[in-house]
Amino acid sequence: MGKLIINGGKRLQGELSLQGSKNAVLPVMAAAALCTGGNGSASSTGKITLTNCPVISDRFCAGRILSSLGARVTGSGNTCLIDPTYIDNSVIESSLMRSMRSSVIFMGALLGRTGHCTLCYPGGCDLGPRPIDMHLSSLRKMGAVIEDEHGKIECTAPKGLSGCRISLSFPSVGATENIMLAAATAQGETIISNAAREPEICCLADFLRLCGGRISGDGGGRIVISGVEKLTFPEEEEFSIIPDRIAATTYLSAVACTGGELLLTDCNPVHLEAVIPVFEQMGCYVRCFGSSIYIHRRERVKPAETIRTMVYPGFPTDTQAVVMSPLCTASGTTVFVENIFENRYRHTDALCRMGADIRAEGKVAVVTGVKELYGTTADAPDLRGGAAIVCAALGANGTSEIYRTEYIDRGYEDIDGNLRSLGADITRG
Ligand code: UD1
């Protein structure tokens, strides 16, 4: 079992190029399954080139799903090449389904591509109940017949999928993506109201538009999709995945934990508008210019105003854990209210073992700053919770050993190499 060994207390300093977004690359890879080959001519094969892909295990899991469906997935480093021409299978094995939550968005793509799909309930981080009722009811509304027996989901679209009006009871990111994928090649127009507005939704819409999809309104609460006959990735084009706003916040939090300065390049500061003011409240000096963010933390951090997780453009639930780490040693108390998931304070046990004073009950966590944290041994409880423990350990006195690193590697590209390049004493054991 892999572990990260961190000797804390080293000030971070330097420059880092930010990775591409995990939550953007996964739906785009699912969308690749919807694309059919070019127009048959030798110059138009319909092969897809994705750049700025993060080198993380979830991306490779999506690649394995695509390969199991009959696509050819190659490429190295940050480039992923997908040839979806020969997709002929629409059954996703349960081992692949269970390895990540995003496997569920292949449902909309496969229904659109083959008119059928068989899968089981997805896995992913345990953040409390994660139902997919909105995904299923929306696809049913579009004409899918879905049988859900003992966790096995069998979907068919005997008459094809048809556009319709869908009003989401909550702006679910995954449900919005699944509907967009199913609607892209459905008959007629689909209107999603109360749609998710996250930047990753816009990235998916940009990819679909590049392939000939007709979508408008993404980034707002009302998305209109007019189904087209087929989607084809244009020859000679490349599609670049947006920067990862959650990884960006993690590196800013790491610096807020240790003190020091960081220039984070290749990011989109606009996507971080809800989190940057929190670092400023902590007393960090933060400046954004172009696609870079500079952060400098000199003094002990100050407490922040109450942090309430919200859908975009509010404060992201995915950054709640990592932002809590520096606030554990603030000169006062910060209150967190987690509004999106029921069980997203699982990192607090480890932080308390490090000496933090955190009272978490239900949606609320009260973090009273202590003078310092101490190294500990802990399991990463989930992806972002694991990253939060890494940040806290970087700023703590003494050595920490963090196990279950497979959670962290699902979403962070070379987190130990990146932090080492900034002066952290972090190794893999
Ligand atoms: C995505 C992100 C995840 C992030 C979350 C919220 C990816 C791969 N993952 O997850 O990192 O934390 O958005 O920003 O992009 N819900 C239902 N029924 C449904 C669907 C969702 O009740 O059918 C509830 C969920 O239980 C949760 C809330 O809606 O309480 C938000 O979930 P959703 O936006 O769907 O999150 P994901 O797409 O799973």
Short mmCIF file of C-alpha atoms and ligand atoms in Angstrom, two decimals:
data_model
loop_
_atom_site.label_atom_id
_atom_site.label_comp_id
_atom_site.label_asym_id
_atom_site.label_seq_id
_atom_site.Cartn_x
_atom_site.Cartn_y
_atom_site.Cartn_z
CA MET A 1 0.00 0.00 0.00
CA GLY A 2 1.52 3.36 -1.05
CA LYS A 3 2.05 6.19 1.37
CA LEU A 4 3.27 9.77 1.35
CA ILE A 5 5.86 10.66 3.95
CA ILE A 6 6.00 14.35 4.80
CA ASN A 7 8.47 16.10 7.08
CA GLY A 8 6.50 19.24 7.77
CA GLY A 9 7.52 22.78 8.47
CA LYS A 10 9.29 23.58 5.20
CA ARG A 11 8.32 26.92 3.67
CA LEU A 12 7.13 26.55 0.06
CA GLN A 13 8.51 28.81 -2.63
CA GLY A 14 8.56 28.74 -6.41
CA GLU A 15 6.53 28.45 -9.58
CA LEU A 16 4.17 25.71 -10.67
CA SER A 17 2.27 25.07 -13.88
CA LEU A 18 -1.27 23.97 -13.05
CA GLN A 19 -2.65 20.63 -14.30
CA GLY A 20 -5.74 20.24 -16.48
CA SER A 21 -9.09 19.67 -14.81
CA LYS A 22 -10.13 16.19 -13.68
CA ASN A 23 -13.80 17.10 -13.64
CA ALA A 24 -13.58 18.52 -17.17
CA VAL A 25 -11.57 15.79 -18.88
CA LEU A 26 -13.90 12.97 -17.74
CA PRO A 27 -17.14 14.24 -19.37
CA VAL A 28 -15.18 15.25 -22.48
CA MET A 29 -13.85 11.67 -22.73
CA ALA A 30 -17.42 10.41 -22.36
CA ALA A 31 -18.47 12.82 -25.12
CA ALA A 32 -15.80 11.27 -27.34
CA ALA A 33 -17.91 8.08 -27.29
CA LEU A 34 -20.68 10.03 -29.03
CA CYS A 35 -18.50 11.02 -31.96
CA THR A 36 -18.58 9.01 -35.11
CA GLY A 37 -15.88 8.91 -37.76
CA GLY A 38 -15.43 11.65 -40.31
CA ASN A 39 -17.06 11.84 -43.69
CA GLY A 40 -15.31 8.69 -44.87
CA SER A 41 -12.61 10.50 -46.80
CA ALA A 42 -8.98 9.73 -45.95
CA SER A 43 -8.53 13.32 -44.71
CA SER A 44 -11.42 13.15 -42.26
CA THR A 45 -11.11 10.30 -39.82
CA GLY A 46 -12.79 11.87 -36.84
CA LYS A 47 -9.93 11.03 -34.46
CA ILE A 48 -9.92 13.13 -31.34
CA THR A 49 -6.92 14.92 -29.83
CA LEU A 50 -7.28 16.18 -26.26
CA THR A 51 -4.48 18.27 -24.77
CA ASN A 52 -3.78 19.52 -21.23
CA CYS A 53 -5.21 16.26 -19.87
CA PRO A 54 -4.13 15.62 -16.29
CA VAL A 55 -2.01 12.51 -15.68
CA ILE A 56 -4.29 11.06 -12.98
CA SER A 57 -5.80 7.64 -12.42
CA ASP A 58 -9.41 8.74 -13.11
CA ARG A 59 -8.43 9.80 -16.65
CA PHE A 60 -6.93 6.36 -17.26
CA CYS A 61 -10.06 4.75 -15.86
CA ALA A 62 -12.15 6.74 -18.39
CA GLY A 63 -9.68 5.57 -21.05
CA ARG A 64 -10.22 1.95 -20.00
CA ILE A 65 -13.99 2.42 -20.23
CA LEU A 66 -13.62 3.84 -23.76
CA SER A 67 -11.31 0.97 -24.77
CA SER A 68 -13.76 -1.59 -23.38
CA LEU A 69 -16.45 -0.05 -25.59
CA GLY A 70 -14.29 -0.51 -28.69
CA ALA A 71 -12.56 2.88 -28.94
CA ARG A 72 -8.82 3.12 -29.49
CA VAL A 73 -7.22 5.24 -26.78
CA THR A 74 -3.56 6.20 -27.09
CA GLY A 75 -1.39 9.22 -26.37
CA SER A 76 1.12 9.99 -23.69
CA GLY A 77 1.66 12.58 -21.01
CA ASN A 78 -0.92 15.33 -21.22
CA THR A 79 -2.19 14.34 -24.65
CA CYS A 80 -4.93 11.80 -25.12
CA LEU A 81 -5.85 10.47 -28.56
CA ILE A 82 -9.21 8.77 -28.98
CA ASP A 83 -10.45 7.01 -32.07
CA PRO A 84 -14.13 6.30 -31.40
CA THR A 85 -14.85 4.94 -34.89
CA TYR A 86 -15.30 1.30 -33.89
CA ILE A 87 -17.32 1.64 -30.69
CA ASP A 88 -19.69 -1.31 -30.81
CA ASN A 89 -20.12 -2.35 -27.19
CA SER A 90 -22.47 -0.60 -24.81
CA VAL A 91 -21.93 -2.64 -21.66
CA ILE A 92 -19.69 -1.08 -19.01
CA GLU A 93 -18.17 -3.70 -16.72
CA SER A 94 -19.03 -3.31 -13.07
CA SER A 95 -15.36 -3.13 -12.01
CA LEU A 96 -14.93 -0.06 -14.25
CA MET A 97 -18.21 1.48 -13.10
CA ARG A 98 -17.26 1.11 -9.48
CA SER A 99 -13.83 2.65 -9.86
CA MET A 100 -15.13 6.18 -10.33
CA ARG A 101 -18.29 8.25 -9.99
CA SER A 102 -17.97 9.84 -13.44
CA SER A 103 -18.51 6.50 -15.14
CA VAL A 104 -22.23 7.34 -14.89
CA ILE A 105 -21.97 10.06 -17.57
CA PHE A 106 -21.16 7.42 -20.15
CA MET A 107 -24.86 6.58 -19.90
CA GLY A 108 -26.06 9.62 -21.88
CA ALA A 109 -23.25 9.26 -24.41
CA LEU A 110 -23.81 5.54 -25.02
CA LEU A 111 -27.57 5.92 -25.31
CA GLY A 112 -26.97 8.62 -27.91
CA ARG A 113 -24.39 6.57 -29.76
CA THR A 114 -25.84 3.04 -29.67
CA GLY A 115 -29.37 3.41 -28.31
CA HIS A 116 -28.48 1.08 -25.47
CA CYS A 117 -26.34 0.77 -22.37
CA THR A 118 -25.90 -1.58 -19.45
CA LEU A 119 -24.12 -0.48 -16.34
CA CYS A 120 -24.30 -0.60 -12.57
CA TYR A 121 -24.33 2.09 -9.90
CA PRO A 122 -21.10 4.11 -9.97
CA GLY A 123 -18.42 4.18 -7.28
CA GLY A 124 -16.26 7.15 -6.37
CA CYS A 125 -15.57 8.98 -3.14
CA ASP A 126 -17.81 8.26 -0.16
CA LEU A 127 -19.25 11.69 0.52
CA GLY A 128 -22.60 10.39 1.79
CA PRO A 129 -25.52 9.30 -0.39
CA ARG A 130 -24.94 10.07 -4.06
CA PRO A 131 -28.17 9.15 -5.84
CA ILE A 132 -28.53 9.32 -9.63
CA ASP A 133 -32.31 9.77 -9.65
CA MET A 134 -32.11 13.03 -11.64
CA HIS A 135 -29.92 11.38 -14.28
CA LEU A 136 -32.40 8.51 -14.67
CA SER A 137 -35.60 10.56 -14.65
CA SER A 138 -34.19 13.03 -17.20
CA LEU A 139 -33.11 10.30 -19.60
CA ARG A 140 -36.52 8.63 -19.18
CA LYS A 141 -38.15 11.91 -20.09
CA MET A 142 -36.10 11.88 -23.28
CA GLY A 143 -37.51 8.47 -24.22
CA ALA A 144 -35.08 6.06 -22.58
CA VAL A 145 -36.53 2.92 -21.06
CA ILE A 146 -34.51 2.23 -17.94
CA GLU A 147 -34.76 -0.86 -15.79
CA ASP A 148 -33.01 -0.64 -12.51
CA GLU A 149 -32.82 -4.05 -10.83
CA HIS A 150 -30.61 -4.86 -7.87
CA GLY A 151 -28.13 -2.16 -8.85
CA LYS A 152 -27.93 -3.22 -12.52
CA ILE A 153 -29.15 -0.52 -14.87
CA GLU A 154 -30.35 -1.52 -18.33
CA CYS A 155 -31.15 1.39 -20.67
CA THR A 156 -32.56 1.30 -24.15
CA ALA A 157 -34.01 3.93 -26.41
CA PRO A 158 -36.31 1.89 -28.69
CA LYS A 159 -37.56 4.94 -30.56
CA GLY A 160 -34.37 6.97 -30.18
CA LEU A 161 -34.01 9.89 -27.79
CA SER A 162 -36.16 13.00 -28.17
CA GLY A 163 -35.55 16.51 -26.95
CA CYS A 164 -37.79 17.85 -24.19
CA ARG A 165 -37.91 20.38 -21.36
CA ILE A 166 -36.14 19.25 -18.20
CA SER A 167 -36.26 21.24 -15.01
CA LEU A 168 -33.72 19.97 -12.48
CA SER A 169 -34.76 20.10 -8.83
CA PHE A 170 -31.08 20.81 -8.02
CA PRO A 171 -28.39 21.97 -10.46
CA SER A 172 -26.51 18.66 -10.43
CA VAL A 173 -23.26 18.75 -12.40
CA GLY A 174 -23.38 15.09 -13.45
CA ALA A 175 -27.08 15.14 -14.37
CA THR A 176 -26.58 18.30 -16.48
CA GLU A 177 -23.67 16.61 -18.28
CA ASN A 178 -25.61 13.39 -18.88
CA ILE A 179 -28.55 15.31 -20.35
CA MET A 180 -26.26 17.41 -22.56
CA LEU A 181 -24.63 14.23 -23.90
CA ALA A 182 -27.93 12.46 -24.52
CA ALA A 183 -29.45 15.58 -26.10
CA ALA A 184 -26.52 16.37 -28.41
CA THR A 185 -27.70 13.84 -31.04
CA ALA A 186 -31.34 13.46 -29.93
CA GLN A 187 -34.28 14.44 -32.16
CA GLY A 188 -35.26 18.07 -31.60
CA GLU A 189 -34.55 20.55 -28.86
CA THR A 190 -33.78 19.94 -25.18
CA ILE A 191 -34.01 22.77 -22.68
CA ILE A 192 -32.42 22.22 -19.26
CA SER A 193 -33.57 24.70 -16.65
CA ASN A 194 -31.83 25.04 -13.29
CA ALA A 195 -28.79 23.57 -15.06
CA ALA A 196 -25.38 23.45 -13.35
CA ARG A 197 -23.17 26.44 -14.27
CA GLU A 198 -19.76 25.01 -13.38
CA PRO A 199 -16.86 25.82 -15.77
CA GLU A 200 -16.59 22.09 -16.51
CA ILE A 201 -20.09 22.28 -18.07
CA CYS A 202 -18.85 25.04 -20.40
CA CYS A 203 -15.80 22.95 -21.29
CA LEU A 204 -18.06 20.04 -22.26
CA ALA A 205 -20.30 22.38 -24.30
CA ASP A 206 -17.21 23.80 -26.06
CA PHE A 207 -16.09 20.28 -26.99
CA LEU A 208 -19.54 19.33 -28.30
CA ARG A 209 -19.74 22.58 -30.32
CA LEU A 210 -16.31 21.88 -31.84
CA CYS A 211 -17.70 18.51 -32.99
CA GLY A 212 -20.74 20.17 -34.58
CA GLY A 213 -23.10 20.18 -31.60
CA ARG A 214 -25.64 23.00 -31.25
CA ILE A 215 -25.65 24.20 -27.66
CA SER A 216 -26.22 27.58 -26.09
CA GLY A 217 -26.69 29.01 -22.63
CA ASP A 218 -23.98 26.95 -20.90
CA GLY A 219 -22.58 28.85 -17.94
CA GLY A 220 -26.10 30.08 -17.19
CA GLY A 221 -28.98 28.20 -15.63
CA ARG A 222 -30.79 27.50 -18.92
CA ILE A 223 -29.03 25.36 -21.51
CA VAL A 224 -30.57 24.78 -24.92
CA ILE A 225 -29.38 21.83 -27.01
CA SER A 226 -30.62 21.25 -30.56
CA GLY A 227 -29.86 17.68 -31.52
CA VAL A 228 -27.69 17.15 -34.60
CA GLU A 229 -27.45 14.02 -36.73
CA LYS A 230 -23.86 13.28 -35.92
CA LEU A 231 -20.87 14.66 -34.09
CA THR A 232 -17.43 14.54 -35.65
CA PHE A 233 -14.19 15.88 -34.25
CA PRO A 234 -12.62 18.13 -36.89
CA GLU A 235 -9.44 16.94 -38.55
CA GLU A 236 -6.24 18.79 -37.54
CA GLU A 237 -7.92 20.27 -34.46
CA GLU A 238 -6.97 19.84 -30.84
CA PHE A 239 -9.14 20.43 -27.82
CA SER A 240 -7.51 21.75 -24.66
CA ILE A 241 -8.93 20.81 -21.25
CA ILE A 242 -9.47 23.76 -18.90
CA PRO A 243 -7.18 24.25 -15.88
CA ASP A 244 -8.11 22.51 -12.63
CA ARG A 245 -9.58 25.08 -10.23
CA ILE A 246 -9.68 22.56 -7.37
CA ALA A 247 -6.00 21.60 -7.75
CA ALA A 248 -5.22 25.35 -7.94
CA THR A 249 -6.96 25.93 -4.61
CA THR A 250 -5.09 22.96 -3.12
CA TYR A 251 -1.68 24.47 -3.98
CA LEU A 252 -2.78 27.88 -2.65
CA SER A 253 -3.86 26.14 0.57
CA ALA A 254 -0.53 24.34 0.81
CA VAL A 255 1.27 27.70 0.76
CA ALA A 256 -1.21 29.15 3.25
CA CYS A 257 -0.31 26.20 5.53
CA THR A 258 3.47 26.50 5.26
CA GLY A 259 4.04 30.18 4.56
CA GLY A 260 6.08 31.24 1.55
CA GLU A 261 5.18 32.26 -1.95
CA LEU A 262 3.94 30.60 -5.12
CA LEU A 263 3.37 31.68 -8.68
CA LEU A 264 0.77 29.35 -10.15
CA THR A 265 0.73 29.55 -13.95
CA ASP A 266 -1.65 28.20 -16.60
CA CYS A 267 -4.75 28.72 -14.49
CA ASN A 268 -7.99 30.61 -14.96
CA PRO A 269 -8.34 33.04 -12.03
CA VAL A 270 -11.96 33.78 -13.02
CA HIS A 271 -12.85 30.22 -11.96
CA LEU A 272 -11.40 30.95 -8.51
CA GLU A 273 -13.38 34.08 -7.74
CA ALA A 274 -15.15 32.47 -4.77
CA VAL A 275 -11.99 31.11 -3.14
CA ILE A 276 -9.46 33.92 -3.58
CA PRO A 277 -11.26 36.27 -1.13
CA VAL A 278 -11.01 33.53 1.53
CA PHE A 279 -7.21 33.49 1.18
CA GLU A 280 -7.23 37.29 1.40
CA GLN A 281 -9.30 37.10 4.60
CA MET A 282 -6.63 34.73 5.92
CA GLY A 283 -4.14 37.57 5.41
CA CYS A 284 -2.44 36.12 2.34
CA TYR A 285 -1.37 38.52 -0.39
CA VAL A 286 -2.98 37.29 -3.62
CA ARG A 287 -2.64 38.83 -7.08
CA CYS A 288 -4.03 37.54 -10.37
CA PHE A 289 -2.65 38.55 -13.72
CA GLY A 290 -3.57 36.92 -17.00
CA SER A 291 -3.51 33.18 -16.44
CA SER A 292 -1.34 33.34 -13.31
CA ILE A 293 -2.03 33.65 -9.60
CA TYR A 294 0.60 34.78 -7.10
CA ILE A 295 0.17 34.08 -3.39
CA HIS A 296 2.40 35.16 -0.52
CA ARG A 297 1.82 34.21 3.12
CA ARG A 298 4.05 35.89 5.67
CA GLU A 299 2.19 36.05 8.98
CA ARG A 300 0.08 33.53 10.87
CA VAL A 301 -3.24 33.15 9.01
CA LYS A 302 -6.34 34.94 10.28
CA PRO A 303 -9.78 33.30 10.52
CA ALA A 304 -12.09 33.62 7.52
CA GLU A 305 -15.73 34.67 7.37
CA THR A 306 -18.22 31.77 7.45
CA ILE A 307 -17.54 29.48 4.48
CA ARG A 308 -20.71 28.06 2.94
CA THR A 309 -20.31 25.57 0.10
CA MET A 310 -22.59 26.30 -2.84
CA VAL A 311 -22.98 25.44 -6.47
CA TYR A 312 -20.89 27.51 -8.90
CA PRO A 313 -20.22 30.44 -8.75
CA GLY A 314 -20.38 29.90 -4.96
CA PHE A 315 -17.63 28.41 -2.83
CA PRO A 316 -16.99 24.86 -4.18
CA THR A 317 -17.62 21.85 -1.97
CA ASP A 318 -14.50 20.29 -3.51
CA THR A 319 -12.30 22.96 -1.90
CA GLN A 320 -13.89 22.90 1.56
CA ALA A 321 -11.44 20.31 2.93
CA VAL A 322 -8.23 21.84 1.58
CA VAL A 323 -9.14 25.37 2.69
CA MET A 324 -9.86 24.05 6.20
CA SER A 325 -6.22 22.98 6.65
CA PRO A 326 -4.61 26.43 6.91
CA LEU A 327 -7.54 27.67 9.02
CA CYS A 328 -6.68 25.02 11.66
CA THR A 329 -3.78 27.23 12.77
CA ALA A 330 -5.52 30.60 12.30
CA SER A 331 -5.61 33.21 15.05
CA GLY A 332 -9.35 32.65 15.64
CA THR A 333 -12.42 30.64 14.68
CA THR A 334 -13.88 29.87 11.25
CA VAL A 335 -17.26 28.25 10.67
CA PHE A 336 -17.86 25.95 7.69
CA VAL A 337 -21.31 25.02 6.38
CA GLU A 338 -21.28 22.12 3.91
CA ASN A 339 -24.45 22.38 1.83
CA ILE A 340 -23.78 19.96 -1.04
CA PHE A 341 -22.79 16.60 0.45
CA GLU A 342 -23.82 14.99 3.74
CA ASN A 343 -20.56 13.34 4.69
CA ARG A 344 -17.78 15.67 3.70
CA TYR A 345 -15.94 16.22 6.96
CA ARG A 346 -14.15 12.88 7.03
CA HIS A 347 -10.74 14.63 6.92
CA THR A 348 -11.41 16.31 10.27
CA ASP A 349 -10.53 13.18 12.33
CA ALA A 350 -6.97 13.22 11.00
CA LEU A 351 -6.69 17.00 11.38
CA CYS A 352 -7.81 16.69 15.03
CA ARG A 353 -5.20 13.97 15.59
CA MET A 354 -2.66 16.52 14.34
CA GLY A 355 -3.82 18.85 17.11
CA ALA A 356 -6.56 20.82 15.33
CA ASP A 357 -9.64 21.92 17.28
CA ILE A 358 -12.58 21.10 15.00
CA ARG A 359 -16.16 20.42 16.09
CA ALA A 360 -18.11 18.96 13.18
CA GLU A 361 -21.77 18.06 13.39
CA GLY A 362 -24.12 17.64 10.47
CA LYS A 363 -23.53 20.42 7.97
CA VAL A 364 -21.44 22.57 10.29
CA ALA A 365 -17.79 22.45 11.31
CA VAL A 366 -16.35 24.97 13.75
CA VAL A 367 -12.59 25.32 13.39
CA THR A 368 -10.85 27.09 16.25
CA GLY A 369 -7.29 27.93 15.33
CA VAL A 370 -4.51 26.35 17.41
CA LYS A 371 -0.90 27.51 17.51
CA GLU A 372 0.55 24.53 15.66
CA LEU A 373 -0.18 21.08 14.24
CA TYR A 374 1.91 17.92 14.72
CA GLY A 375 2.68 15.13 12.27
CA THR A 376 0.52 12.00 12.37
CA THR A 377 -0.25 8.76 10.56
CA ALA A 378 -3.55 8.82 8.69
CA ASP A 379 -5.49 7.29 5.81
CA ALA A 380 -6.72 9.59 3.06
CA PRO A 381 -10.51 9.30 3.57
CA ASP A 382 -11.34 10.48 0.02
CA LEU A 383 -9.71 12.51 -2.75
CA ARG A 384 -10.02 16.08 -1.43
CA GLY A 385 -9.92 15.01 2.22
CA GLY A 386 -6.60 13.29 1.47
CA ALA A 387 -5.26 16.46 -0.15
CA ALA A 388 -6.34 18.44 2.93
CA ILE A 389 -4.31 16.12 5.18
CA VAL A 390 -1.30 16.54 2.85
CA CYS A 391 -1.60 20.37 3.13
CA ALA A 392 -1.89 20.23 6.93
CA ALA A 393 1.08 17.82 7.17
CA LEU A 394 3.23 20.19 5.09
CA GLY A 395 2.70 22.90 7.70
CA ALA A 396 2.87 20.60 10.76
CA ASN A 397 5.77 19.93 13.10
CA GLY A 398 7.34 16.54 12.58
CA THR A 399 6.66 13.64 10.25
CA SER A 400 3.34 12.48 8.82
CA GLU A 401 2.60 9.29 6.93
CA ILE A 402 -0.49 9.38 4.74
CA TYR A 403 -1.87 6.09 3.44
CA ARG A 404 -4.57 5.30 0.84
CA THR A 405 -2.76 7.55 -1.62
CA GLU A 406 -4.76 5.96 -4.43
CA TYR A 407 -7.54 8.41 -3.50
CA ILE A 408 -5.22 11.39 -3.92
CA ASP A 409 -3.79 10.06 -7.19
CA ARG A 410 -7.31 9.95 -8.66
CA GLY A 411 -7.22 13.72 -9.03
CA TYR A 412 -3.73 15.15 -8.54
CA GLU A 413 -0.98 14.90 -11.13
CA ASP A 414 2.38 14.23 -9.46
CA ILE A 415 1.38 15.99 -6.24
CA ASP A 416 4.58 14.93 -4.46
CA GLY A 417 6.86 15.96 -7.34
CA ASN A 418 5.11 19.34 -7.59
CA LEU A 419 5.36 20.02 -3.86
CA ARG A 420 9.01 18.84 -3.80
CA SER A 421 9.81 21.33 -6.57
CA LEU A 422 8.51 24.05 -4.22
CA GLY A 423 10.77 22.91 -1.36
CA ALA A 424 8.53 20.45 0.50
CA ASP A 425 10.11 17.38 2.09
CA ILE A 426 7.69 14.80 0.70
CA THR A 427 8.45 11.31 -0.59
CA ARG A 428 6.55 8.19 -1.53
CA GLY A 429 7.09 5.06 0.51
C1 UD1 B 1 -19.51 16.72 -9.43
C2 UD1 B 1 -18.02 16.67 -9.26
C3 UD1 B 1 -17.65 16.63 -7.79
C4 UD1 B 1 -18.28 17.81 -7.07
C5 UD1 B 1 -19.78 17.87 -7.35
C6 UD1 B 1 -20.43 19.12 -6.79
C7 UD1 B 1 -17.25 15.48 -11.21
C8 UD1 B 1 -16.59 14.26 -11.75
N1 UD1 B 1 -17.49 15.46 -9.90
O1 UD1 B 1 -20.02 15.52 -8.84
O2 UD1 B 1 -16.22 16.70 -7.68
O3 UD1 B 1 -18.06 17.66 -5.69
O4 UD1 B 1 -20.03 17.86 -8.77
O5 UD1 B 1 -19.81 20.24 -7.31
O6 UD1 B 1 -17.49 16.43 -11.93
N2 UD1 B 1 -27.85 14.57 -6.47
C9 UD1 B 1 -29.08 13.93 -6.32
N3 UD1 B 1 -29.56 13.22 -7.39
C10 UD1 B 1 -28.89 13.12 -8.57
C11 UD1 B 1 -27.65 13.78 -8.71
C12 UD1 B 1 -27.17 14.50 -7.64
O7 UD1 B 1 -29.69 13.99 -5.27
O8 UD1 B 1 -29.41 12.47 -9.49
C13 UD1 B 1 -27.32 15.36 -5.33
C14 UD1 B 1 -26.02 14.76 -4.79
O9 UD1 B 1 -26.28 13.72 -3.88
C15 UD1 B 1 -25.37 15.95 -4.14
C16 UD1 B 1 -25.78 17.09 -5.07
O10 UD1 B 1 -26.91 16.63 -5.81
O11 UD1 B 1 -25.91 16.18 -2.87
C17 UD1 B 1 -24.68 17.54 -6.02
O12 UD1 B 1 -24.30 16.47 -6.81
P1 UD1 B 1 -23.77 16.64 -8.31
O13 UD1 B 1 -23.70 18.09 -8.67
O14 UD1 B 1 -24.55 15.73 -9.17
O15 UD1 B 1 -22.30 16.09 -8.16
P2 UD1 B 1 -21.54 15.09 -9.12
O16 UD1 B 1 -21.89 15.36 -10.54
O17 UD1 B 1 -21.65 13.71 -8.59
#
